[in-house]
PDB file of C-alpha atoms and ligand atoms in Angstrom:
ATOM      1  CA  MET A   1      20.806  11.603 -14.971  1.00 65.00           C
ATOM      2  CA  GLY A   2      20.694   9.450 -11.816  1.00 92.00           C
ATOM      3  CA  ARG A   3      18.000   9.063  -9.206  1.00 97.00           C
ATOM      4  CA  ILE A   4      17.456  11.871  -6.748  1.00 98.00           C
ATOM      5  CA  ALA A   5      16.136  11.516  -3.198  1.00 98.00           C
ATOM      6  CA  TYR A   6      14.777  14.156  -0.866  1.00 98.00           C
ATOM      7  CA  VAL A   7      16.151  14.049   2.682  1.00 98.00           C
ATOM      8  CA  ASN A   8      15.245  16.664   5.288  1.00 98.00           C
ATOM      9  CA  GLY A   9      14.941  19.657   3.017  1.00 98.00           C
ATOM     10  CA  ARG A  10      17.561  18.724   0.395  1.00 98.00           C
ATOM     11  CA  PHE A  11      17.554  16.936  -2.906  1.00 98.00           C
ATOM     12  CA  VAL A  12      20.576  14.623  -3.002  1.00 98.00           C
ATOM     13  CA  PRO A  13      21.886  11.864  -5.293  1.00 98.00           C
ATOM     14  CA  HIS A  14      20.096   8.627  -4.368  1.00 98.00           C
ATOM     15  CA  GLY A  15      23.363   6.803  -3.602  1.00 97.00           C
ATOM     16  CA  GLU A  16      24.424   9.452  -1.095  1.00 97.00           C
ATOM     17  CA  ALA A  17      21.057   9.896   0.623  1.00 98.00           C
ATOM     18  CA  SER A  18      21.147   8.909   4.304  1.00 98.00           C
ATOM     19  CA  VAL A  19      19.567   9.491   7.688  1.00 97.00           C
ATOM     20  CA  HIS A  20      21.254   9.477  11.086  1.00 98.00           C
ATOM     21  CA  ILE A  21      21.837   6.166  12.917  1.00 98.00           C
ATOM     22  CA  GLU A  22      19.874   7.478  15.887  1.00 98.00           C
ATOM     23  CA  ASP A  23      16.839   8.232  13.784  1.00 98.00           C
ATOM     24  CA  ARG A  24      13.837   6.834  15.643  1.00 97.00           C
ATOM     25  CA  GLY A  25      12.590   5.316  12.421  1.00 97.00           C
ATOM     26  CA  TYR A  26      15.723   3.172  12.234  1.00 97.00           C
ATOM     27  CA  GLN A  27      15.947   2.440  15.978  1.00 97.00           C
ATOM     28  CA  PHE A  28      12.290   1.834  16.795  1.00 96.00           C
ATOM     29  CA  GLY A  29      10.255   1.880  13.596  1.00 96.00           C
ATOM     30  CA  ASP A  30       8.828   5.081  15.139  1.00 97.00           C
ATOM     31  CA  ALA A  31       7.793   6.331  11.726  1.00 98.00           C
ATOM     32  CA  ILE A  32       5.075   6.061   9.150  1.00 98.00           C
ATOM     33  CA  TYR A  33       5.057   6.082   5.386  1.00 98.00           C
ATOM     34  CA  GLU A  34       2.785   6.690   2.435  1.00 98.00           C
ATOM     35  CA  VAL A  35       2.879   5.722  -1.211  1.00 98.00           C
ATOM     36  CA  TRP A  36       1.291   7.243  -4.312  1.00 98.00           C
ATOM     37  CA  ALA A  37       1.172   5.629  -7.731  1.00 98.00           C
ATOM     38  CA  LEU A  38       2.298   7.955 -10.520  1.00 98.00           C
ATOM     39  CA  PHE A  39       0.508   8.142 -13.827  1.00 98.00           C
ATOM     40  CA  ASP A  40       2.070  10.502 -16.366  1.00 97.00           C
ATOM     41  CA  GLY A  41       4.064  12.114 -13.530  1.00 98.00           C
ATOM     42  CA  LYS A  42       0.931  12.842 -11.488  1.00 98.00           C
ATOM     43  CA  LEU A  43      -0.079  11.534  -8.037  1.00 98.00           C
ATOM     44  CA  ALA A  44      -2.927   9.028  -8.243  1.00 98.00           C
ATOM     45  CA  ASP A  45      -5.707   8.854  -5.642  1.00 98.00           C
ATOM     46  CA  ALA A  46      -3.950  11.830  -4.028  1.00 98.00           C
ATOM     47  CA  ALA A  47      -6.580  12.978  -1.510  1.00 98.00           C
ATOM     48  CA  GLY A  48      -7.047   9.499  -0.040  1.00 98.00           C
ATOM     49  CA  HIS A  49      -3.321   8.983   0.436  1.00 98.00           C
ATOM     50  CA  PHE A  50      -2.895  12.432   2.040  1.00 98.00           C
ATOM     51  CA  ALA A  51      -5.809  11.726   4.391  1.00 98.00           C
ATOM     52  CA  ARG A  52      -4.303   8.389   5.475  1.00 98.00           C
ATOM     53  CA  LEU A  53      -0.900  10.051   5.931  1.00 98.00           C
ATOM     54  CA  GLU A  54      -2.409  12.558   8.362  1.00 98.00           C
ATOM     55  CA  ARG A  55      -4.298   9.815  10.148  1.00 98.00           C
ATOM     56  CA  SER A  56      -1.219   7.567  10.546  1.00 98.00           C
ATOM     57  CA  LEU A  57       0.791  10.516  11.899  1.00 98.00           C
ATOM     58  CA  GLY A  58      -2.045  11.449  14.263  1.00 97.00           C
ATOM     59  CA  GLU A  59      -2.177   7.887  15.639  1.00 97.00           C
ATOM     60  CA  LEU A  60       1.509   8.303  16.576  1.00 97.00           C
ATOM     61  CA  SER A  61       0.863  11.851  17.952  1.00 95.00           C
ATOM     62  CA  MET A  62       2.951  13.413  15.199  1.00 97.00           C
ATOM     63  CA  PRO A  63       2.042  16.462  13.098  1.00 98.00           C
ATOM     64  CA  LEU A  64       2.375  16.710   9.335  1.00 98.00           C
ATOM     65  CA  PRO A  65       5.963  18.032   8.948  1.00 98.00           C
ATOM     66  CA  MET A  66       4.746  20.760   6.557  1.00 98.00           C
ATOM     67  CA  SER A  67       1.421  21.842   5.114  1.00 98.00           C
ATOM     68  CA  GLN A  68      -0.225  19.491   2.634  1.00 98.00           C
ATOM     69  CA  ARG A  69       0.170  22.172  -0.005  1.00 98.00           C
ATOM     70  CA  ALA A  70       3.916  22.456   0.604  1.00 98.00           C
ATOM     71  CA  LEU A  71       4.272  18.689   0.781  1.00 98.00           C
ATOM     72  CA  THR A  72       2.489  18.285  -2.550  1.00 98.00           C
ATOM     73  CA  LEU A  73       4.978  20.710  -4.123  1.00 98.00           C
ATOM     74  CA  VAL A  74       7.953  18.807  -2.667  1.00 98.00           C
ATOM     75  CA  LEU A  75       6.583  15.427  -3.809  1.00 98.00           C
ATOM     76  CA  LYS A  76       6.005  16.777  -7.307  1.00 98.00           C
ATOM     77  CA  GLU A  77       9.454  18.349  -7.406  1.00 98.00           C
ATOM     78  CA  ALA A  78      10.970  14.971  -6.427  1.00 98.00           C
ATOM     79  CA  VAL A  79       9.015  13.310  -9.250  1.00 98.00           C
ATOM     80  CA  ARG A  80      10.099  16.009 -11.716  1.00 98.00           C
ATOM     81  CA  ARG A  81      13.780  15.760 -10.775  1.00 98.00           C
ATOM     82  CA  ASN A  82      13.666  11.999 -11.297  1.00 98.00           C
ATOM     83  CA  ARG A  83      11.920  12.420 -14.668  1.00 98.00           C
ATOM     84  CA  VAL A  84       9.547   9.591 -13.805  1.00 98.00           C
ATOM     85  CA  ARG A  85       6.225   9.439 -15.648  1.00 98.00           C
ATOM     86  CA  ASP A  86       4.917   6.032 -14.522  1.00 98.00           C
ATOM     87  CA  GLY A  87       6.045   4.865 -11.121  1.00 98.00           C
ATOM     88  CA  MET A  88       5.685   5.320  -7.390  1.00 98.00           C
ATOM     89  CA  VAL A  89       6.566   8.042  -4.928  1.00 98.00           C
ATOM     90  CA  TYR A  90       7.371   7.005  -1.332  1.00 98.00           C
ATOM     91  CA  LEU A  91       7.340   9.273   1.704  1.00 98.00           C
ATOM     92  CA  GLN A  92       8.722   8.245   5.105  1.00 98.00           C
ATOM     93  CA  VAL A  93       8.266  10.490   8.144  1.00 98.00           C
ATOM     94  CA  SER A  94       9.924   9.602  11.442  1.00 98.00           C
ATOM     95  CA  ARG A  95       9.747  11.317  14.823  1.00 97.00           C
ATOM     96  CA  GLY A  96      13.327  12.454  14.233  1.00 98.00           C
ATOM     97  CA  VAL A  97      16.820  11.936  15.640  1.00 98.00           C
ATOM     98  CA  ALA A  98      17.220  11.734  19.422  1.00 97.00           C
ATOM     99  CA  PRO A  99      19.422   9.886  21.977  1.00 97.00           C
ATOM    100  CA  ARG A 100      18.111   6.347  22.222  1.00 95.00           C
ATOM    101  CA  ASP A 101      15.232   6.229  24.695  1.00 94.00           C
ATOM    102  CA  HIS A 102      12.031   4.336  24.057  1.00 94.00           C
ATOM    103  CA  ALA A 103       9.706   7.151  25.129  1.00 92.00           C
ATOM    104  CA  PHE A 104       9.260  10.137  22.838  1.00 95.00           C
ATOM    105  CA  PRO A 105      11.888  12.916  23.136  1.00 95.00           C
ATOM    106  CA  LYS A 106      10.804  15.320  25.912  1.00 93.00           C
ATOM    107  CA  GLU A 107      11.546  18.327  23.726  1.00 93.00           C
ATOM    108  CA  PRO A 108      10.180  17.565  20.257  1.00 89.00           C
ATOM    109  CA  VAL A 109      12.929  17.267  17.645  1.00 96.00           C
ATOM    110  CA  ARG A 110      12.684  17.989  13.938  1.00 98.00           C
ATOM    111  CA  GLN A 111      10.927  15.132  12.161  1.00 98.00           C
ATOM    112  CA  SER A 112      12.888  13.292   9.496  1.00 98.00           C
ATOM    113  CA  MET A 113      11.378  13.239   6.061  1.00 98.00           C
ATOM    114  CA  VAL A 114      12.530  11.159   3.109  1.00 98.00           C
ATOM    115  CA  ILE A 115      11.086  10.982  -0.394  1.00 99.00           C
ATOM    116  CA  THR A 116      12.123   8.495  -3.068  1.00 98.00           C
ATOM    117  CA  VAL A 117      10.749   8.020  -6.553  1.00 98.00           C
ATOM    118  CA  SER A 118      10.868   4.825  -8.562  1.00 98.00           C
ATOM    119  CA  GLN A 119       9.943   3.927 -12.083  1.00 98.00           C
ATOM    120  CA  VAL A 120       7.384   1.282 -13.037  1.00 97.00           C
ATOM    121  CA  ASP A 121       7.298  -0.390 -16.434  1.00 97.00           C
ATOM    122  CA  ARG A 122       3.548  -0.178 -17.070  1.00 95.00           C
ATOM    123  CA  THR A 123       3.815  -2.371 -20.170  1.00 96.00           C
ATOM    124  CA  ALA A 124       5.363  -5.121 -18.036  1.00 97.00           C
ATOM    125  CA  SER A 125       2.774  -4.662 -15.264  1.00 97.00           C
ATOM    126  CA  GLU A 126      -0.081  -4.913 -17.776  1.00 97.00           C
ATOM    127  CA  ALA A 127       1.465  -8.132 -19.150  1.00 98.00           C
ATOM    128  CA  ARG A 128       1.698  -9.485 -15.593  1.00 98.00           C
ATOM    129  CA  ALA A 129      -1.918  -8.540 -14.858  1.00 98.00           C
ATOM    130  CA  ALA A 130      -3.040 -10.295 -18.052  1.00 98.00           C
ATOM    131  CA  LYS A 131      -1.505 -13.549 -16.743  1.00 98.00           C
ATOM    132  CA  GLY A 132      -2.458 -13.104 -13.084  1.00 98.00           C
ATOM    133  CA  VAL A 133      -0.311 -13.943 -10.069  1.00 98.00           C
ATOM    134  CA  GLY A 134      -0.141 -16.543  -7.291  1.00 98.00           C
ATOM    135  CA  VAL A 135      -0.372 -15.831  -3.572  1.00 98.00           C
ATOM    136  CA  VAL A 136       0.667 -17.929  -0.576  1.00 98.00           C
ATOM    137  CA  THR A 137      -0.924 -17.824   2.870  1.00 98.00           C
ATOM    138  CA  THR A 138       0.916 -17.209   6.125  1.00 98.00           C
ATOM    139  CA  PRO A 139      -0.169 -16.906   9.791  1.00 98.00           C
ATOM    140  CA  GLU A 140      -1.130 -13.379  10.906  1.00 97.00           C
ATOM    141  CA  THR A 141       1.767 -12.539  13.229  1.00 94.00           C
ATOM    142  CA  ARG A 142       1.625  -8.771  13.018  1.00 97.00           C
ATOM    143  CA  TRP A 143       0.508  -6.460  15.788  1.00 97.00           C
ATOM    144  CA  GLY A 144      -2.919  -5.152  16.740  1.00 96.00           C
ATOM    145  CA  ARG A 145      -2.603  -1.819  14.915  1.00 97.00           C
ATOM    146  CA  CYS A 146      -2.207  -2.779  11.270  1.00 98.00           C
ATOM    147  CA  ASP A 147      -4.500   0.167  10.478  1.00 97.00           C
ATOM    148  CA  ILE A 148      -1.511   2.495  10.986  1.00 97.00           C
ATOM    149  CA  LYS A 149       0.772   2.674   7.969  1.00 98.00           C
ATOM    150  CA  THR A 150       3.835   2.212  10.166  1.00 97.00           C
ATOM    151  CA  VAL A 151       7.303   1.358   8.873  1.00 96.00           C
ATOM    152  CA  GLY A 152       7.356  -1.577  11.346  1.00 96.00           C
ATOM    153  CA  LEU A 153       7.096  -3.938   8.378  1.00 94.00           C
ATOM    154  CA  LEU A 154       9.212  -6.927   9.477  1.00 93.00           C
ATOM    155  CA  PRO A 155       6.293  -9.425   9.457  1.00 95.00           C
ATOM    156  CA  ASN A 156       5.286  -8.097   6.035  1.00 96.00           C
ATOM    157  CA  ALA A 157       8.847  -8.449   4.731  1.00 95.00           C
ATOM    158  CA  LEU A 158       9.098 -12.046   6.019  1.00 94.00           C
ATOM    159  CA  ALA A 159       5.736 -12.910   4.463  1.00 96.00           C
ATOM    160  CA  LYS A 160       6.702 -11.408   1.104  1.00 96.00           C
ATOM    161  CA  GLN A 161       9.961 -13.379   1.125  1.00 97.00           C
ATOM    162  CA  LYS A 162       7.954 -16.564   1.786  1.00 96.00           C
ATOM    163  CA  ALA A 163       5.810 -15.713  -1.238  1.00 97.00           C
ATOM    164  CA  ARG A 164       8.839 -15.085  -3.419  1.00 96.00           C
ATOM    165  CA  GLU A 165      10.433 -18.397  -2.402  1.00 97.00           C
ATOM    166  CA  ALA A 166       7.195 -20.182  -3.378  1.00 97.00           C
ATOM    167  CA  GLY A 167       7.150 -18.430  -6.758  1.00 97.00           C
ATOM    168  CA  ALA A 168       4.134 -16.324  -5.757  1.00 98.00           C
ATOM    169  CA  ALA A 169       3.672 -12.562  -5.951  1.00 98.00           C
ATOM    170  CA  GLU A 170       1.978 -11.899  -2.625  1.00 98.00           C
ATOM    171  CA  ALA A 171       1.349 -13.426   0.815  1.00 98.00           C
ATOM    172  CA  TRP A 172      -2.077 -13.360   2.431  1.00 98.00           C
ATOM    173  CA  PHE A 173      -2.131 -13.233   6.235  1.00 98.00           C
ATOM    174  CA  VAL A 174      -4.555 -15.682   7.873  1.00 98.00           C
ATOM    175  CA  ASP A 175      -5.860 -14.898  11.384  1.00 98.00           C
ATOM    176  CA  ASP A 176      -6.478 -17.303  14.289  1.00 97.00           C
ATOM    177  CA  LEU A 177      -9.997 -18.024  13.054  1.00 98.00           C
ATOM    178  CA  GLY A 178      -8.700 -19.068   9.647  1.00 98.00           C
ATOM    179  CA  PHE A 179      -9.789 -15.948   7.751  1.00 98.00           C
ATOM    180  CA  VAL A 180      -7.651 -13.931   5.361  1.00 98.00           C
ATOM    181  CA  THR A 181      -6.949 -10.450   6.736  1.00 98.00           C
ATOM    182  CA  GLU A 182      -5.011  -8.803   3.876  1.00 98.00           C
ATOM    183  CA  GLY A 183      -1.837  -9.123   1.836  1.00 98.00           C
ATOM    184  CA  ALA A 184       1.694  -8.144   2.892  1.00 98.00           C
ATOM    185  CA  SER A 185       1.319  -4.987   0.770  1.00 98.00           C
ATOM    186  CA  SER A 186      -2.210  -5.159  -0.607  1.00 98.00           C
ATOM    187  CA  ASN A 187      -5.840  -5.809   0.265  1.00 98.00           C
ATOM    188  CA  ALA A 188      -7.372  -9.181  -0.634  1.00 98.00           C
ATOM    189  CA  TRP A 189     -10.616  -9.760  -2.550  1.00 99.00           C
ATOM    190  CA  ILE A 190     -12.602 -12.614  -4.062  1.00 98.00           C
ATOM    191  CA  VAL A 191     -15.628 -13.004  -6.295  1.00 98.00           C
ATOM    192  CA  ASP A 192     -17.270 -15.870  -4.417  1.00 98.00           C
ATOM    193  CA  ARG A 193     -19.155 -18.864  -5.841  1.00 97.00           C
ATOM    194  CA  GLU A 194     -22.370 -16.845  -5.819  1.00 97.00           C
ATOM    195  CA  GLY A 195     -20.641 -14.082  -7.793  1.00 97.00           C
ATOM    196  CA  ARG A 196     -20.472 -11.656  -4.856  1.00 98.00           C
ATOM    197  CA  LEU A 197     -17.458  -9.392  -4.356  1.00 98.00           C
ATOM    198  CA  ARG A 198     -15.987  -9.967  -0.913  1.00 98.00           C
ATOM    199  CA  THR A 199     -13.191  -8.293   1.045  1.00 98.00           C
ATOM    200  CA  ARG A 200     -12.355  -7.959   4.723  1.00 98.00           C
ATOM    201  CA  ASP A 201     -14.105  -5.140   6.618  1.00 98.00           C
ATOM    202  CA  THR A 202     -12.001  -2.242   7.906  1.00 96.00           C
ATOM    203  CA  ASN A 203     -13.011  -2.803  11.525  1.00 95.00           C
ATOM    204  CA  ALA A 204     -10.680  -5.777  11.275  1.00 95.00           C
ATOM    205  CA  ASN A 205      -6.990  -5.291  11.963  1.00 97.00           C
ATOM    206  CA  ILE A 206      -6.048  -4.297   8.407  1.00 98.00           C
ATOM    207  CA  LEU A 207      -4.759  -1.276   6.537  1.00 98.00           C
ATOM    208  CA  ARG A 208      -7.536   0.815   5.041  1.00 98.00           C
ATOM    209  CA  GLY A 209      -6.358   0.656   1.456  1.00 98.00           C
ATOM    210  CA  ILE A 210      -6.934   3.776  -0.602  1.00 98.00           C
ATOM    211  CA  THR A 211      -7.198   1.683  -3.763  1.00 98.00           C
ATOM    212  CA  ARG A 212      -9.731  -0.531  -1.965  1.00 98.00           C
ATOM    213  CA  ARG A 213     -11.796   2.544  -1.017  1.00 98.00           C
ATOM    214  CA  THR A 214     -11.775   4.048  -4.504  1.00 98.00           C
ATOM    215  CA  LEU A 215     -12.602   0.682  -6.041  1.00 98.00           C
ATOM    216  CA  MET A 216     -15.660   0.445  -3.764  1.00 98.00           C
ATOM    217  CA  ASP A 217     -16.994   3.654  -5.363  1.00 98.00           C
ATOM    218  CA  LEU A 218     -16.350   2.309  -8.857  1.00 98.00           C
ATOM    219  CA  ILE A 219     -18.083  -0.944  -7.986  1.00 98.00           C
ATOM    220  CA  ALA A 220     -21.127   0.956  -6.696  1.00 98.00           C
ATOM    221  CA  ASN A 221     -21.171   2.966  -9.960  1.00 98.00           C
ATOM    222  CA  GLU A 222     -21.396  -0.364 -11.800  1.00 98.00           C
ATOM    223  CA  GLY A 223     -24.478  -1.196  -9.743  1.00 98.00           C
ATOM    224  CA  LEU A 224     -22.621  -4.023  -7.954  1.00 98.00           C
ATOM    225  CA  GLN A 225     -22.339  -4.683  -4.245  1.00 97.00           C
ATOM    226  CA  VAL A 226     -19.414  -5.534  -2.005  1.00 98.00           C
ATOM    227  CA  ASP A 227     -19.813  -7.858   0.929  1.00 98.00           C
ATOM    228  CA  GLU A 228     -17.290  -6.737   3.570  1.00 98.00           C
ATOM    229  CA  ARG A 229     -17.119 -10.234   5.041  1.00 98.00           C
ATOM    230  CA  PRO A 230     -14.091 -12.425   5.801  1.00 98.00           C
ATOM    231  CA  PHE A 231     -13.204 -15.410   3.639  1.00 98.00           C
ATOM    232  CA  THR A 232     -10.913 -18.384   4.147  1.00 98.00           C
ATOM    233  CA  PRO A 233      -8.122 -19.531   1.796  1.00 98.00           C
ATOM    234  CA  ASP A 234     -10.380 -22.485   0.863  1.00 98.00           C
ATOM    235  CA  GLU A 235     -13.208 -20.144  -0.082  1.00 98.00           C
ATOM    236  CA  ALA A 236     -10.710 -18.201  -2.198  1.00 98.00           C
ATOM    237  CA  ARG A 237      -9.677 -21.357  -4.049  1.00 97.00           C
ATOM    238  CA  GLN A 238     -13.320 -22.242  -4.660  1.00 97.00           C
ATOM    239  CA  ALA A 239     -14.161 -18.687  -5.697  1.00 98.00           C
ATOM    240  CA  ARG A 240     -14.807 -17.607  -9.279  1.00 98.00           C
ATOM    241  CA  GLU A 241     -12.076 -14.980  -9.093  1.00 98.00           C
ATOM    242  CA  ALA A 242      -9.600 -13.432  -6.697  1.00 98.00           C
ATOM    243  CA  PHE A 243      -7.535 -10.259  -6.834  1.00 99.00           C
ATOM    244  CA  ILE A 244      -5.451  -7.842  -4.786  1.00 98.00           C
ATOM    245  CA  THR A 245      -5.506  -4.043  -4.639  1.00 98.00           C
ATOM    246  CA  GLY A 246      -2.878  -1.442  -3.771  1.00 98.00           C
ATOM    247  CA  ALA A 247      -1.078   1.603  -5.101  1.00 98.00           C
ATOM    248  CA  GLY A 248       1.663  -0.731  -6.339  1.00 97.00           C
ATOM    249  CA  THR A 249      -0.389  -3.514  -7.866  1.00 98.00           C
ATOM    250  CA  LEU A 250      -3.504  -1.403  -8.689  1.00 98.00           C
ATOM    251  CA  VAL A 251      -6.017  -4.240  -9.223  1.00 98.00           C
ATOM    252  CA  LEU A 252      -4.125  -7.477  -9.880  1.00 98.00           C
ATOM    253  CA  PRO A 253      -5.829 -10.814 -10.655  1.00 98.00           C
ATOM    254  CA  VAL A 254      -4.821 -13.719  -8.392  1.00 98.00           C
ATOM    255  CA  VAL A 255      -4.879 -17.097 -10.135  1.00 98.00           C
ATOM    256  CA  SER A 256      -3.574 -19.403  -7.384  1.00 98.00           C
ATOM    257  CA  VAL A 257      -3.560 -19.619  -3.590  1.00 98.00           C
ATOM    258  CA  ASP A 258      -0.877 -21.835  -2.027  1.00 98.00           C
ATOM    259  CA  GLY A 259      -0.243 -23.363  -5.437  1.00 98.00           C
ATOM    260  CA  LYS A 260      -3.857 -24.387  -6.081  1.00 98.00           C
ATOM    261  CA  PRO A 261      -5.831 -22.651  -8.824  1.00 98.00           C
ATOM    262  CA  VAL A 262      -8.556 -20.096  -8.168  1.00 98.00           C
ATOM    263  CA  GLY A 263     -11.520 -20.695 -10.479  1.00 93.00           C
ATOM    264  CA  GLU A 264     -10.190 -21.617 -13.897  1.00 92.00           C
ATOM    265  CA  GLY A 265      -6.674 -20.591 -12.900  1.00 97.00           C
ATOM    266  CA  LYS A 266      -6.678 -17.494 -15.062  1.00 97.00           C
ATOM    267  CA  PRO A 267      -7.603 -13.824 -14.519  1.00 98.00           C
ATOM    268  CA  GLY A 268     -11.349 -13.417 -14.126  1.00 97.00           C
ATOM    269  CA  PRO A 269     -13.507 -11.027 -16.170  1.00 98.00           C
ATOM    270  CA  LEU A 270     -14.612  -8.888 -13.216  1.00 98.00           C
ATOM    271  CA  ALA A 271     -11.080  -8.396 -11.829  1.00 98.00           C
ATOM    272  CA  THR A 272      -9.884  -7.539 -15.328  1.00 98.00           C
ATOM    273  CA  LYS A 273     -12.669  -5.011 -15.781  1.00 98.00           C
ATOM    274  CA  LEU A 274     -12.098  -3.471 -12.333  1.00 98.00           C
ATOM    275  CA  ARG A 275      -8.402  -3.069 -13.132  1.00 98.00           C
ATOM    276  CA  ARG A 276      -9.310  -1.112 -16.268  1.00 98.00           C
ATOM    277  CA  LEU A 277     -11.867   1.030 -14.419  1.00 98.00           C
ATOM    278  CA  TYR A 278      -9.440   1.774 -11.577  1.00 98.00           C
ATOM    279  CA  ILE A 279      -6.620   2.782 -13.928  1.00 98.00           C
ATOM    280  CA  GLU A 280      -9.009   5.026 -15.911  1.00 98.00           C
ATOM    281  CA  ARG A 281     -10.182   6.729 -12.705  1.00 98.00           C
ATOM    282  CA  ALA A 282      -6.636   7.054 -11.300  1.00 98.00           C
ATOM    283  CA  LYS A 283      -5.393   8.646 -14.519  1.00 98.00           C
ATOM    284  CA  ALA A 284      -8.370  11.003 -14.753  1.00 98.00           C
ATOM    285  CA  THR A 285      -8.076  12.266 -11.157  1.00 98.00           C
ATOM    286  CA  ALA A 286      -4.282  12.272 -10.628  1.00 98.00           C
ATOM    287  CA  ILE A 287      -2.841  15.671  -9.609  1.00 98.00           C
TER     288      ILE A 287
HETATM  289  N1  PMP B   1      -2.366  -3.475   3.056  1.00 68.71           N
HETATM  290  C1  PMP B   1      -1.048  -3.300   3.292  1.00 68.71           C
HETATM  291  C2  PMP B   1      -0.408  -4.038   4.444  1.00 68.71           C
HETATM  292  C3  PMP B   1      -0.282  -2.452   2.461  1.00 68.71           C
HETATM  293  O1  PMP B   1       1.026  -2.258   2.697  1.00 68.71           O
HETATM  294  C4  PMP B   1      -0.917  -1.825   1.348  1.00 68.71           C
HETATM  295  C5  PMP B   1      -0.104  -0.990   0.386  1.00 68.71           C
HETATM  296  N2  PMP B   1       0.061   0.320   0.800  1.00 68.71           N
HETATM  297  C6  PMP B   1      -2.296  -2.010   1.152  1.00 68.71           C
HETATM  298  C7  PMP B   1      -2.983  -2.843   2.036  1.00 68.71           C
HETATM  299  C8  PMP B   1      -3.045  -1.316   0.037  1.00 68.71           C
HETATM  300  O2  PMP B   1      -3.191   0.035   0.352  1.00 68.71           O
HETATM  301  P1  PMP B   1      -3.276   1.168  -0.795  1.00 68.71           P
HETATM  302  O3  PMP B   1      -4.400   0.759  -1.689  1.00 68.71           O
HETATM  303  O4  PMP B   1      -3.573   2.411  -0.054  1.00 68.71           O
HETATM  304  O5  PMP B   1      -1.953   1.186  -1.488  1.00 68.71           O
END
């Protein structure tokens, strides 16, 4: 059985799924998205991702296209039809299809809604996490509202391609002051030379990662503290450990920055432990 996508009220074969050329998501990036990791077919960190979805829509003056309850049923039905146990479910919501005009349509049109489900090989991702990954740094060229989970991801796509060409797994954006903001699709963390966990504060122009937020709770449960303070790529290289967080990568050890090793150049004990704790929590609370 092939992949199935959901497009505007219908489940259709993935290869035939399409939206109109005048969709404002396609024309203007006038759309937002959300992503849930799937463990055993269930949505991980569900409440946090739903809350950010509503917030992103609100920032673009858009409503939730259906109730959260109905949306949960549709997301789960998409997962079920794709028979995916471990993977990701993606939701894109655009303002809808309207004759091309920058300003919002005067009469609201029906929002477009797309859901896709993809499979993740968790055995392969655990093997990858056990080795750790490299990141490269790149100037922060995105806009001033990176807190909105908008589909305007061109700078992120260019940064990720730069990483891939350098044989790294992620790109870290560096702002004008020389501090890391976040990754192209993850939040960035280090365990500094003093052993303190550090990550950028959410008043900065970054996405408020749901994995980041949940991990903060787990860290507090361990009796540890997080310093929400910027760090430079140099500080990351001199750190004991580094890692990234996101629904896709979960907690993934970073072993090099711009080709130079972090710490001993292998996954650190704290990042490894936090990965285990996050996965346990995600599995236990998935809906
Ligand atoms: N920053 C960016 C730019 C992202 O795209 C993501 C992935 N959604 C994250 C951070 C991590 O967010 P989350 O933990 O909610 O997946």
